[in-house]
Coordinates of C-alpha atoms in Angstrom, one line a residue:
M1 CA -41.8 -123.5 1.1
K2 CA -41.0 -120.3 3.2
Y3 CA -39.0 -120.6 6.0
M4 CA -38.2 -117.6 8.1
C5 CA -34.7 -118.2 10.1
L6 CA -33.7 -116.9 12.7
V7 CA -30.3 -115.7 13.5
Y8 CA -29.0 -116.0 16.8
P9 CA -25.5 -115.0 16.7
S10 CA -22.7 -115.6 19.2
Q11 CA -21.8 -112.8 22.2
D12 CA -18.9 -112.2 21.0
F13 CA -19.8 -111.9 17.2
S14 CA -19.7 -108.4 15.4
I15 CA -20.5 -107.3 12.0
T16 CA -16.4 -106.5 10.5
P17 CA -16.2 -105.5 6.9
K18 CA -15.0 -109.2 6.3
V19 CA -18.4 -110.4 7.9
A20 CA -20.3 -107.8 5.9
T21 CA -18.8 -109.6 2.5
E22 CA -19.4 -113.3 3.5
F23 CA -22.9 -112.0 4.5
L24 CA -23.3 -110.7 0.6
S25 CA -21.7 -113.5 -0.9
A26 CA -24.3 -115.6 0.1
R27 CA -26.9 -113.8 -0.4
A28 CA -26.1 -113.2 -4.1
A29 CA -25.7 -117.2 -4.2
M30 CA -29.2 -117.0 -2.9
K31 CA -30.4 -114.4 -5.1
E32 CA -28.5 -116.7 -7.9
A33 CA -30.6 -120.0 -7.0
G34 CA -33.7 -118.1 -6.5
V35 CA -34.3 -118.7 -2.7
F36 CA -33.5 -115.5 -1.2
L37 CA -36.9 -113.5 0.0
G38 CA -35.3 -110.7 2.0
S39 CA -32.9 -110.0 4.7
G40 CA -32.7 -107.6 8.1
V41 CA -30.3 -106.8 10.9
L42 CA -31.6 -106.0 14.0
Q43 CA -31.2 -103.2 16.5
P44 CA -29.3 -103.9 19.5
V45 CA -31.9 -105.3 22.6
G46 CA -31.3 -102.9 24.4
S47 CA -33.8 -100.9 21.5
A48 CA -36.3 -103.1 22.0
T49 CA -40.4 -102.6 23.3
T50 CA -42.3 -105.2 24.3
V51 CA -46.2 -105.1 24.0
R52 CA -48.5 -106.8 26.0
V53 CA -52.3 -106.2 26.2
R54 CA -54.3 -107.1 29.3
E55 CA -57.5 -106.9 30.2
S56 CA -57.5 -104.2 27.2
E57 CA -54.8 -102.1 28.8
T58 CA -51.6 -102.1 26.7
V59 CA -48.7 -102.1 28.8
L60 CA -45.5 -101.0 27.3
T61 CA -41.8 -102.7 28.6
D62 CA -38.2 -101.5 27.2
G63 CA -36.6 -104.6 26.4
P64 CA -36.9 -107.9 25.0
F65 CA -40.0 -110.2 26.1
A66 CA -37.7 -112.3 28.0
E67 CA -34.5 -112.4 29.7
I68 CA -32.2 -114.4 27.6
K69 CA -28.5 -115.4 26.8
E70 CA -29.0 -115.6 22.9
Q71 CA -30.5 -112.6 21.2
L72 CA -32.2 -112.1 18.4
G73 CA -30.0 -110.7 15.8
G74 CA -31.5 -110.2 12.7
F75 CA -33.1 -112.8 9.6
V76 CA -33.4 -114.2 6.3
L77 CA -36.4 -115.6 4.5
L78 CA -35.7 -118.6 1.6
E79 CA -38.6 -120.1 -0.1
C80 CA -37.0 -123.6 -0.5
A81 CA -37.8 -126.9 -1.9
D82 CA -37.5 -128.6 1.6
L83 CA -36.1 -128.0 5.1
D84 CA -33.2 -129.8 3.8
D85 CA -32.3 -127.0 1.0
A86 CA -33.2 -124.4 3.9
V87 CA -30.5 -126.1 5.7
R88 CA -28.0 -125.7 3.0
W89 CA -28.3 -122.2 2.6
V90 CA -28.0 -121.4 6.3
A91 CA -25.0 -123.0 7.2
T92 CA -23.4 -120.7 4.5
L93 CA -24.9 -117.3 6.8
P94 CA -21.5 -116.1 9.0
G95 CA -23.8 -115.6 11.7
V96 CA -23.8 -119.4 12.2
R97 CA -20.8 -119.7 13.1
G98 CA -20.6 -119.8 16.7
G99 CA -23.9 -118.8 16.8
A100 CA -27.5 -120.2 15.8
V101 CA -30.2 -119.9 13.6
E102 CA -33.8 -121.7 13.8
I103 CA -35.2 -122.1 10.9
R104 CA -38.9 -122.3 11.1
P105 CA -41.5 -122.8 7.9
L106 CA -44.2 -120.4 7.4
M107 CA -47.5 -121.6 7.2
D108 CA -49.7 -121.5 4.3
Y109 CA -53.3 -120.3 4.8
V110 CA -56.1 -118.6 2.7
I111 CA -57.7 -115.7 4.7

């Protein structure tokens, strides 16, 4: 099963050389285990643009979809046997300390 892991780091989180090294080590272990599919870090929330379509009109708003205390910082895409396996891998990410990671299974359907 594929899992999208949405990383919400603490407000004081920053990508230091130590954090980068920790992430690269976690990613290497995930790759070696064959569960890592991809990852990315988002630009600061001030760079966000929200798109809405209302009555056939496209409306753009600077900033995130909603005012929130926790801000999405990035993602990791994993393919794991089950949720327990995904939780075990996510617990190795530096962004989870002091923050949170939302794990959501991807729908598996054919179009």
